[in-house]
Short mmCIF file of C-alpha atoms in Angstrom, two decimals:
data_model
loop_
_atom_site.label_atom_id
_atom_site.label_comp_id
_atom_site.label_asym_id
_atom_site.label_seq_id
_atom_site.Cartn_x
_atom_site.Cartn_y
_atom_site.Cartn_z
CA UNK V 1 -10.71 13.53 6.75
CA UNK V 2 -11.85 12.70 3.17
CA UNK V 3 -12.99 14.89 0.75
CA UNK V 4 -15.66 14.38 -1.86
CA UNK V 5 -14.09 14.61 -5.33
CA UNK V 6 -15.08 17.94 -6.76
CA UNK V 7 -15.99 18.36 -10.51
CA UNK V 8 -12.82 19.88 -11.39
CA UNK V 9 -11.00 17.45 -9.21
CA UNK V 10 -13.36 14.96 -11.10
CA UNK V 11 -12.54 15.64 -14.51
CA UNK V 12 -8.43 15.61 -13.83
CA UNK V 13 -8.38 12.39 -12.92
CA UNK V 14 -11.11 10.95 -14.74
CA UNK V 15 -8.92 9.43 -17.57
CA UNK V 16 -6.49 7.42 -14.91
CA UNK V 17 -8.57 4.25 -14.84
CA UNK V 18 -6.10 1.88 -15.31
CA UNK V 19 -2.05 1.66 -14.88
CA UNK V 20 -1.84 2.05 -18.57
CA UNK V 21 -3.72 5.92 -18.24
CA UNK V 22 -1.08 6.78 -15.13
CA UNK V 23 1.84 5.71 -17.31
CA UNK V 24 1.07 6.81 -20.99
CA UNK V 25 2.33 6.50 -23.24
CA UNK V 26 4.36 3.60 -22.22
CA UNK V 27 1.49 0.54 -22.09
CA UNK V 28 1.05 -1.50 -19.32
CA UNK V 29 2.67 -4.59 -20.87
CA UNK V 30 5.71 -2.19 -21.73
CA UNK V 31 5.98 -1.50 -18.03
CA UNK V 32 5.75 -5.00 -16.86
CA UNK V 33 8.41 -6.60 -19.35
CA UNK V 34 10.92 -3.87 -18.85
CA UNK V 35 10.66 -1.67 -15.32
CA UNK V 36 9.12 -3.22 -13.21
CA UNK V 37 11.40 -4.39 -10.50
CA UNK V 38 14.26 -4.16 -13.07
CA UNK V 39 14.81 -0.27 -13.44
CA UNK V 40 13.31 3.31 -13.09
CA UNK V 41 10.90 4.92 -15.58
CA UNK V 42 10.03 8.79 -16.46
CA UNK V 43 6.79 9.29 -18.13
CA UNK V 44 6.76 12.84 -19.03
CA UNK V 45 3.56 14.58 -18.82
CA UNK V 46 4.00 16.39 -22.54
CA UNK V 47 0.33 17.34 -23.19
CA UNK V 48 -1.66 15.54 -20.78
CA UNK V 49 -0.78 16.66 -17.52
CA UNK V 50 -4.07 15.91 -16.44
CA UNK V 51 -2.76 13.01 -13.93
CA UNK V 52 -1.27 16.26 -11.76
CA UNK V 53 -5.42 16.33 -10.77
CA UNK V 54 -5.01 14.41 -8.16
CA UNK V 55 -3.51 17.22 -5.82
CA UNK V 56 -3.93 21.18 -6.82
CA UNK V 57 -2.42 23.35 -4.47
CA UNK V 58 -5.67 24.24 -3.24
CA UNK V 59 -6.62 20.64 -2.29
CA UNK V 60 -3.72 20.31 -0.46
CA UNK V 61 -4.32 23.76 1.93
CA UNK V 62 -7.72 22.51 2.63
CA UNK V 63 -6.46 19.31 3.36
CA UNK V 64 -3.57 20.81 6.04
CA UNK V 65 -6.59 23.35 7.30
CA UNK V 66 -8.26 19.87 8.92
CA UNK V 67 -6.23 20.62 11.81
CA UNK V 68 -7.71 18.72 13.92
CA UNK V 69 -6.92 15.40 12.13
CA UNK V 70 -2.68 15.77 12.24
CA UNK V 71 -0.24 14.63 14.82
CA UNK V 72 3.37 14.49 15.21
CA UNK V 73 3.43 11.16 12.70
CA UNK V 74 1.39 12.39 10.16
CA UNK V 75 2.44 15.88 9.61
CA UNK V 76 6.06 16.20 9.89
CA UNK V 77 8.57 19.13 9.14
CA UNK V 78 12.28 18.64 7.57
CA UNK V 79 15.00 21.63 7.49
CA UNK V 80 18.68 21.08 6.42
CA UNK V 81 17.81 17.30 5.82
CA UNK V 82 16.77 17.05 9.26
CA UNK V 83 13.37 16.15 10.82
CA UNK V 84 12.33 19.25 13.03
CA UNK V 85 11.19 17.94 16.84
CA UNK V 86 7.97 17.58 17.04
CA UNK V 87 7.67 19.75 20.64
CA UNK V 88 8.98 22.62 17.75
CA UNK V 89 6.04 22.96 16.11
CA UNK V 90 3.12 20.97 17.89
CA UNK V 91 1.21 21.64 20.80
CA UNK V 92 -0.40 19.00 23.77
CA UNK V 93 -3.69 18.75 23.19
CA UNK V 94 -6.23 16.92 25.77
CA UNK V 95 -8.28 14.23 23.60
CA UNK V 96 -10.45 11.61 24.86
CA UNK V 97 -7.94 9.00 24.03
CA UNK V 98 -5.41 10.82 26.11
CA UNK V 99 -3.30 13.65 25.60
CA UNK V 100 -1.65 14.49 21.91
CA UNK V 101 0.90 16.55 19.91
CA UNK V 102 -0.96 18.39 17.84
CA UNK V 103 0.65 20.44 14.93
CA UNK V 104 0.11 24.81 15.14
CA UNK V 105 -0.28 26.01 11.84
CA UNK V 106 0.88 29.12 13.28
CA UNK V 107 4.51 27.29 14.11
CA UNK V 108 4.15 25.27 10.94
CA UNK V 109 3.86 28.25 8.58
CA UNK V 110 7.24 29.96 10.68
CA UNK V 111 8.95 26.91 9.87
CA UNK V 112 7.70 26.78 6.11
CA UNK V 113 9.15 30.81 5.74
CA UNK V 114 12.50 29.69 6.90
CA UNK V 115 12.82 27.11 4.13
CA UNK V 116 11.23 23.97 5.59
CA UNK V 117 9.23 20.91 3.87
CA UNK V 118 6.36 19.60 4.89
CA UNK V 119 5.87 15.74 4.68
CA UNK V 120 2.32 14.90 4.85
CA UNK V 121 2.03 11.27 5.64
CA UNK V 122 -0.63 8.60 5.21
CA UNK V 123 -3.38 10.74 3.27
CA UNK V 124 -4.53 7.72 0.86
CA UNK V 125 -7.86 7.55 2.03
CA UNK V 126 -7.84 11.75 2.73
CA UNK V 127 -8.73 12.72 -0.89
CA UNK V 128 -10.27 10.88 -3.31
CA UNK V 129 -8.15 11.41 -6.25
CA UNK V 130 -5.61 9.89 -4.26
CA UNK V 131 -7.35 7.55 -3.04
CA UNK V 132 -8.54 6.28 -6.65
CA UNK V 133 -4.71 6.54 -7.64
CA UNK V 134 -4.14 4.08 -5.22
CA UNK V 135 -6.44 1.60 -5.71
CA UNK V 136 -5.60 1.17 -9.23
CA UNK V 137 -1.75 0.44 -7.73
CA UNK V 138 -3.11 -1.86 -5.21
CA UNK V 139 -5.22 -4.00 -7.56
CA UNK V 140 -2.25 -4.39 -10.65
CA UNK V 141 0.59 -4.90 -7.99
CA UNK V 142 -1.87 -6.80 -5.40
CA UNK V 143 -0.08 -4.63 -2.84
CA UNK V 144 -0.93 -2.38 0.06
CA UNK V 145 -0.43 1.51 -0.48
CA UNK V 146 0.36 4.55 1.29
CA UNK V 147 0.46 7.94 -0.17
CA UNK V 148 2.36 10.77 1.13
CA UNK V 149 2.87 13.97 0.11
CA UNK V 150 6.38 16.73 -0.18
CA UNK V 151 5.78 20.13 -0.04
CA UNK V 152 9.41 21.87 -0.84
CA UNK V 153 10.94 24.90 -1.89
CA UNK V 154 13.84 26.08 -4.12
CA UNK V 155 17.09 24.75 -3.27
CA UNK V 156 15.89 23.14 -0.13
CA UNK V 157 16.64 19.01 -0.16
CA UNK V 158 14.00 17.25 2.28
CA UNK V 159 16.03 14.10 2.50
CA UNK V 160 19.66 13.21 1.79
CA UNK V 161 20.76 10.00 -0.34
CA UNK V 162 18.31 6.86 0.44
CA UNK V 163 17.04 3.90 -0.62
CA UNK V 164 13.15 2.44 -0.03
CA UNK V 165 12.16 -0.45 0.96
CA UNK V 166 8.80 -1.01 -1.26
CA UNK V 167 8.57 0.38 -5.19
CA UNK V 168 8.08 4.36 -5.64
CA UNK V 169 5.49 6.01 -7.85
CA UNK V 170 6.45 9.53 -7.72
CA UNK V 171 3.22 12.12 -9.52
CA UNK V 172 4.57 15.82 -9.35
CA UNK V 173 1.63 17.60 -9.25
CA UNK V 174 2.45 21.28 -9.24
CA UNK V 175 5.87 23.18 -9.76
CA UNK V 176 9.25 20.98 -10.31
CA UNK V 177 12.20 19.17 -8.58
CA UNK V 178 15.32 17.24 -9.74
CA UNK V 179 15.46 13.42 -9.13
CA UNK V 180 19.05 12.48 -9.04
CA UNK V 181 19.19 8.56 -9.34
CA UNK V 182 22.26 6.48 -8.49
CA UNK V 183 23.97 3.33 -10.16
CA UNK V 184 23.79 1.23 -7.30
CA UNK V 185 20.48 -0.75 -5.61
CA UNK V 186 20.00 -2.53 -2.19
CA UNK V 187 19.00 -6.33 -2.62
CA UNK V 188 15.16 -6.53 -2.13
CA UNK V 189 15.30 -4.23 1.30
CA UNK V 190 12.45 -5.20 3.93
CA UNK V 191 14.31 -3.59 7.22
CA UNK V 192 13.62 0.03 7.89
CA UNK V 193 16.94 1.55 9.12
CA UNK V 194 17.25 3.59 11.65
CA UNK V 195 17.25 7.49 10.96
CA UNK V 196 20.89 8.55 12.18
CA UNK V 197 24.06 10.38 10.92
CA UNK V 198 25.70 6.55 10.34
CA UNK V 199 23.22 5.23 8.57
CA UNK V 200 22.92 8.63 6.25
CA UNK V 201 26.66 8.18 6.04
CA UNK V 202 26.10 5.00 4.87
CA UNK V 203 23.63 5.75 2.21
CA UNK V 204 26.16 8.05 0.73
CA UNK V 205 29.25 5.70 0.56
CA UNK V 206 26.82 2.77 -1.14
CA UNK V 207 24.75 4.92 -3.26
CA UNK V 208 27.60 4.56 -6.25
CA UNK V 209 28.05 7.23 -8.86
CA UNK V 210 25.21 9.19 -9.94
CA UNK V 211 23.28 7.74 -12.97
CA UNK V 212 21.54 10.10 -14.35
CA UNK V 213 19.01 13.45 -12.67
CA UNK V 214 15.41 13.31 -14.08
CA UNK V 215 13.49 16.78 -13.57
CA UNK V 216 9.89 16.13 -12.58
CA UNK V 217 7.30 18.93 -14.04
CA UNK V 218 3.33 19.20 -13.25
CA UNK V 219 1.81 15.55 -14.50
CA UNK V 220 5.18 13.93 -14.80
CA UNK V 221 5.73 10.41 -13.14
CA UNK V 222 8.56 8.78 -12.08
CA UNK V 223 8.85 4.80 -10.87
CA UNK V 224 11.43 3.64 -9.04
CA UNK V 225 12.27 -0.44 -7.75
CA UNK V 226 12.41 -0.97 -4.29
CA UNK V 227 16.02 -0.35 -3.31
CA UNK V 228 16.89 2.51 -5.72
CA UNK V 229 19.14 4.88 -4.49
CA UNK V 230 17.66 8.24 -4.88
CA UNK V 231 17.30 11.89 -3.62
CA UNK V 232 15.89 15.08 -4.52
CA UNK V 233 15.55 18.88 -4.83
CA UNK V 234 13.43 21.34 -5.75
CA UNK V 235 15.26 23.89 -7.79
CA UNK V 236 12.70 26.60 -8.87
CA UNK V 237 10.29 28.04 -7.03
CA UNK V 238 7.75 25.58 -4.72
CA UNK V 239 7.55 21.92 -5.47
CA UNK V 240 4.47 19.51 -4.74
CA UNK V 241 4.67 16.18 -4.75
CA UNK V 242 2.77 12.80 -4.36
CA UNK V 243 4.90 9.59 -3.63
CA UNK V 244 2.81 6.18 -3.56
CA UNK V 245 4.59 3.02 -2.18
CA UNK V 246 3.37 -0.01 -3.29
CA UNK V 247 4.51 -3.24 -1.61
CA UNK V 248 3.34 -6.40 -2.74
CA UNK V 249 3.42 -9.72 -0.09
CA UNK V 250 6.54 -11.27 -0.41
CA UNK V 251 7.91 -15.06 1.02
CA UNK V 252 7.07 -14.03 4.52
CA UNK V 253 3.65 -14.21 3.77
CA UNK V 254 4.10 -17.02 1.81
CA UNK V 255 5.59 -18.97 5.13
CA UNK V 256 2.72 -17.38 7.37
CA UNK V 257 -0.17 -19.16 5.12
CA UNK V 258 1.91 -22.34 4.65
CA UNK V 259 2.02 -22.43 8.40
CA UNK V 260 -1.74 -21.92 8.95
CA UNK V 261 -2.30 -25.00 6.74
CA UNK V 262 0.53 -26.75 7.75
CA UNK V 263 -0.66 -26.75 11.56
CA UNK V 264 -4.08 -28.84 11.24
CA UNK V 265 -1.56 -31.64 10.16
CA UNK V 266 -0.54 -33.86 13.03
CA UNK V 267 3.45 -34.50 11.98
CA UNK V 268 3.99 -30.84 12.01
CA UNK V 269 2.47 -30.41 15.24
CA UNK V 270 4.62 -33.43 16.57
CA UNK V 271 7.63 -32.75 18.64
CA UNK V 272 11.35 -32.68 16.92
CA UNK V 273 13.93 -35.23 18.28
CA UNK V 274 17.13 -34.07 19.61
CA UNK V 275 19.78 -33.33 17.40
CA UNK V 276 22.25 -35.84 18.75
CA UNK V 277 19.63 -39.32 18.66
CA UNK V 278 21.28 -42.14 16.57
CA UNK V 279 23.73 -39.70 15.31
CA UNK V 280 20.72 -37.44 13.99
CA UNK V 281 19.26 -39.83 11.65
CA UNK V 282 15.81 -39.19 13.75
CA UNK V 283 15.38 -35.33 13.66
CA UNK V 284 16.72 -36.17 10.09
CA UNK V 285 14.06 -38.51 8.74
CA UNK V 286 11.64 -36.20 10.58
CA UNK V 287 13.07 -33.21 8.40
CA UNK V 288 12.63 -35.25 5.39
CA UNK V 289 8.90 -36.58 6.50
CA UNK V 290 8.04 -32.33 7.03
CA UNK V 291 9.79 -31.43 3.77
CA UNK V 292 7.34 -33.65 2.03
CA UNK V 293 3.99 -32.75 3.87
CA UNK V 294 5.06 -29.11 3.32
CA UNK V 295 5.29 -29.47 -0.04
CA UNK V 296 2.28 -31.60 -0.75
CA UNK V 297 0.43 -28.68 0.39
CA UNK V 298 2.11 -26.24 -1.25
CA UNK V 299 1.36 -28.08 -4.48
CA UNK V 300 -2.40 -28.05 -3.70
CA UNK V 301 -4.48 -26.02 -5.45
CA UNK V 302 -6.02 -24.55 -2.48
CA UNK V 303 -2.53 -23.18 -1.54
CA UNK V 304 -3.01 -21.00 -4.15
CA UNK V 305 -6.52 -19.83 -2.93
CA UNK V 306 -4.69 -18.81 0.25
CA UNK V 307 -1.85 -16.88 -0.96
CA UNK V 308 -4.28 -14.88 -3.10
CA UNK V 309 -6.27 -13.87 -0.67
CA UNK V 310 -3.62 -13.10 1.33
CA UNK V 311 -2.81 -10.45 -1.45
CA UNK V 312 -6.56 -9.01 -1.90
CA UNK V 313 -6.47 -8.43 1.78
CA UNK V 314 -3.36 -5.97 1.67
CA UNK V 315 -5.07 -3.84 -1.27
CA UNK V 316 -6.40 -0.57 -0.34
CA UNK V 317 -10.37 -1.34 0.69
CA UNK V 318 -12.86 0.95 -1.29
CA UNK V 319 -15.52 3.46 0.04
CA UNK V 320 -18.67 4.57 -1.86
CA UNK V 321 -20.79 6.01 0.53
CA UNK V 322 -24.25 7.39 -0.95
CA UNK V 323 -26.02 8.99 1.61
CA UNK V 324 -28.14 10.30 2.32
CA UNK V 325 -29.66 7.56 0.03
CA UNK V 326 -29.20 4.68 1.65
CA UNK V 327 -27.42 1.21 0.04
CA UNK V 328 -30.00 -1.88 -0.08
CA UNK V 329 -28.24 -5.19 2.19
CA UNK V 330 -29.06 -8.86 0.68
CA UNK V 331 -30.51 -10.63 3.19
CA UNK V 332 -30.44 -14.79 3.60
CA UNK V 333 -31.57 -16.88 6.30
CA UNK V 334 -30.25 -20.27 6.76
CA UNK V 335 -32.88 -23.09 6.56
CA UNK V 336 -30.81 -26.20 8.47
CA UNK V 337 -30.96 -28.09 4.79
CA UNK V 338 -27.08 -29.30 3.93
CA UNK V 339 -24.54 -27.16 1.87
CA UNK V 340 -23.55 -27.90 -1.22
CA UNK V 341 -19.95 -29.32 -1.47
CA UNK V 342 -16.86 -26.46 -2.18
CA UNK V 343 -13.41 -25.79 -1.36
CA UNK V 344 -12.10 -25.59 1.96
CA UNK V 345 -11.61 -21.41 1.38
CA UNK V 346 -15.23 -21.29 0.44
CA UNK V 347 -16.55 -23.97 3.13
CA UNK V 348 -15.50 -21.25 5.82
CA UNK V 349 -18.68 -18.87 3.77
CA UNK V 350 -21.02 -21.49 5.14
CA UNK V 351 -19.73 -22.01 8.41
CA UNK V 352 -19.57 -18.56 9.62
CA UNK V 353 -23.23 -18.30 7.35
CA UNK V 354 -24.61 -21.49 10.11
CA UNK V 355 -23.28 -19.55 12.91
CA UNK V 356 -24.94 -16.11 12.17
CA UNK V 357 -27.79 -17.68 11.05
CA UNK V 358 -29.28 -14.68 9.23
CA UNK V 359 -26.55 -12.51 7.11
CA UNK V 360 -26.32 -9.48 4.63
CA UNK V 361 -24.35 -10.86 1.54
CA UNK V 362 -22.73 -7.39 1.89
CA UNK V 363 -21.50 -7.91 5.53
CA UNK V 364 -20.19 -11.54 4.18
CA UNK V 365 -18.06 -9.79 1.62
CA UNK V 366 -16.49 -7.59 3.75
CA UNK V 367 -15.78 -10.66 6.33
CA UNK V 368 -14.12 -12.44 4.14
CA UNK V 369 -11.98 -9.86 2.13
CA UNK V 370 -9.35 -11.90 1.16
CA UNK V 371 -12.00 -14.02 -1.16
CA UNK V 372 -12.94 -13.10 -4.82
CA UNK V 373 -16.54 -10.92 -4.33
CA UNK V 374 -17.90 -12.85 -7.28
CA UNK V 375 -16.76 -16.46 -5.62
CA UNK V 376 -18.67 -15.31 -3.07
CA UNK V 377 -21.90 -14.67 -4.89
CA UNK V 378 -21.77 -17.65 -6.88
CA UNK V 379 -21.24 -19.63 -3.31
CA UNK V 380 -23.93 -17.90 -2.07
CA UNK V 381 -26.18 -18.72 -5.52
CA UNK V 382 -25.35 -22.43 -4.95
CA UNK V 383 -26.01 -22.76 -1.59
CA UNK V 384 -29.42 -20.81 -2.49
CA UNK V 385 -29.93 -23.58 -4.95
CA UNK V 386 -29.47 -26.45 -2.73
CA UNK V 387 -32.11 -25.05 -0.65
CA UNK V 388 -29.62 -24.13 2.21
CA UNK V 389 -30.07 -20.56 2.20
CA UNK V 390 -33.08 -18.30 1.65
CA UNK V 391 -33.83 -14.53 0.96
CA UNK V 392 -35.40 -13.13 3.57
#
């Protein structure tokens, strides 16, 4: 489904490299001590609407003209803040992993005369302007990303009152709409809920008065915290949109490593006494013993190593295909001679190295995602220097 960048496409987005180039004028530091997480922030596009690059109107229709890559989920039609059936406007299609709801463009353009919006969902990877956007979000937030994209029309709201549940960069890439932001904000929301007239209803009596309406215009962004009550409306004319959520690990993640490391230990594999022995003063003690063992190892440095890789693994992965020229691999061999002493995050490099046997560096580095690339290499370089790898 993705498209190679072309040169206009190119030179659009060529000067977002960093956070700091999708926000300017406001600096990255700015951003960090005073928005984010704590409150919304327009950046007005002014004379540089060049960040509006990253989806022309013409992109867009040749994306939607890859038919054969939407379904049901991933292109979706709202009228009257409503989601329009999918049996409405898609057909069944036989595919070889069974049968499908395909989108007509025919139905899909009836809809779009009548006032409809389009909702284009999970198209990251399906451009590469967006997908470049996104990467730079995924490595400053260490986060995963999804894109989607609003295609709306004058006086026509998609969506009634809402809140999300991960932070909201919002890049209006052609025409305008209104934000409308509200006073109040959910407490760090993880739980989708469910799409219904109650919970809509809901929205609306917890949203709070409105705090102030932001129009978006080409190159404009707009970031809002996870939880921000929000809606929006185009008011003149057609309205294109790009929203990227960006949703860093939180605790959960925190508890799923913790219990990875936690589990080679013997006391926290060891059965819990009842409740009710010597008046609880058992389970008790054994709370106490597992209170310290869990934080021992959260203490140790190589709980750190974990939890950061447990954040580059969410990040949007990276594609840089050159063919037809053709990317060199780095081969080793092993040679049986002992590896050189590391940490336990980098110890797994050589035991999944003994197993192959013979390995691209390349293939390693994708293996093991979650680790640093250039920990890798210099793992790799020492283990080449004690004689326990070779290059074949």
């Amino acid at each position: 489904m993705t498209q190679p960048m072309s040169p206009s496409a190119q030179q659009e987005t060529q000067g977002v490299r960093t956070l700091a180039d999708l926000l300017f004028p406001v600096t990255e530091a700015d951003f960090m001590r005073d928005y984010d997480g704590r409150q919304p922030l327009h950046v007005p596009a002014g004379d540089h609407p060049h960040k509006a690059g990253i989806l022309t109107w013409q992109a867009f229709n040749s994306l939607l003209q890859q038919t054969h890559v939407w379904t049901a989920e991933t292109l979706r039609l709202m009228l009257d803040g409503q989601a329009v059936r999918p049996e409405q406007y898609c057909k069944p299609i036989a595919t070889p992993s069974g049968p499908i709801l395909r989108p007509s463009p025919t139905m899909v353009d009836v809809f779009l005369s009548g006032g409809a919006s389009l909702v284009a969902n999970d198209v990251l990877h399906a451009h590469p302007p967006l997908t470049h956007v996104g990467q730079i979000l995924g490595r400053t937030f260490a986060a995963t990303v999804g894109a989607n994209v609003y295609c709306s029309f004058q006086g026509i709201r998609a969506f009634g009152s809402h809140y999300d549940n991960h932070d909201v960069f919002v890049v209006q890439t052609e025409g305008e709409k209104v934000w409308t932001l509200y006073e109040n904000r959910a407490d760090n929301p993880v739980d989708l809920l469910p799409g219904s007239d109650d919970t809509q209803r809901f929205f609306e009596r917890s949203r709070g008065a409105v705090m102030s309406q932001v129009r978006l215009r080409r190159g404009d962004v707009l970031y809002l915290p996870r939880g921000w009550y929000h809606d929006a409306l185009a008011t003149d004319g057609a309205s294109l949109h790009v929203t990227y959520s960006v949703t860093p690990i939180t605790g959960k993640a925190v508890l799923d490593v913790l219990h990875g490391l936690a589990s080679r230990q013997s006391d926290y594999r060891a059965y819990l006494a009842p409740a009710d022995r010597e008046g609880g003063a058992v389970l008790r003690r054994q709370l106490d013993d597992l209170a310290g063992l869990l934080q021992d190892i959260i203490q140790a440095p190589e709980f750190l190593e974990e939890v950061a890789a447990a954040q580059r693994r969410v990040q949007p992965p990276s594609a840089d295909f050159t063919l037809p020229n053709r990317k060199p691999a780095t081969l080793f061999r092993v040679t049986g001679r002992a590896f050189p002493a590391t940490t336990r995050a980098l110890r797994q490099l050589y035991d999944w190295a003994i197993d192959e046997r013979q390995f691209a560096l390349e293939d390693m580095t994708a293996t093991f995602d979650g680790l640093a690339p250039e920990h890798i290499r210099a793992a790799i370089d020492a283990a080449d220097q004690a004689g326990a790898v070779v290059r074949v």
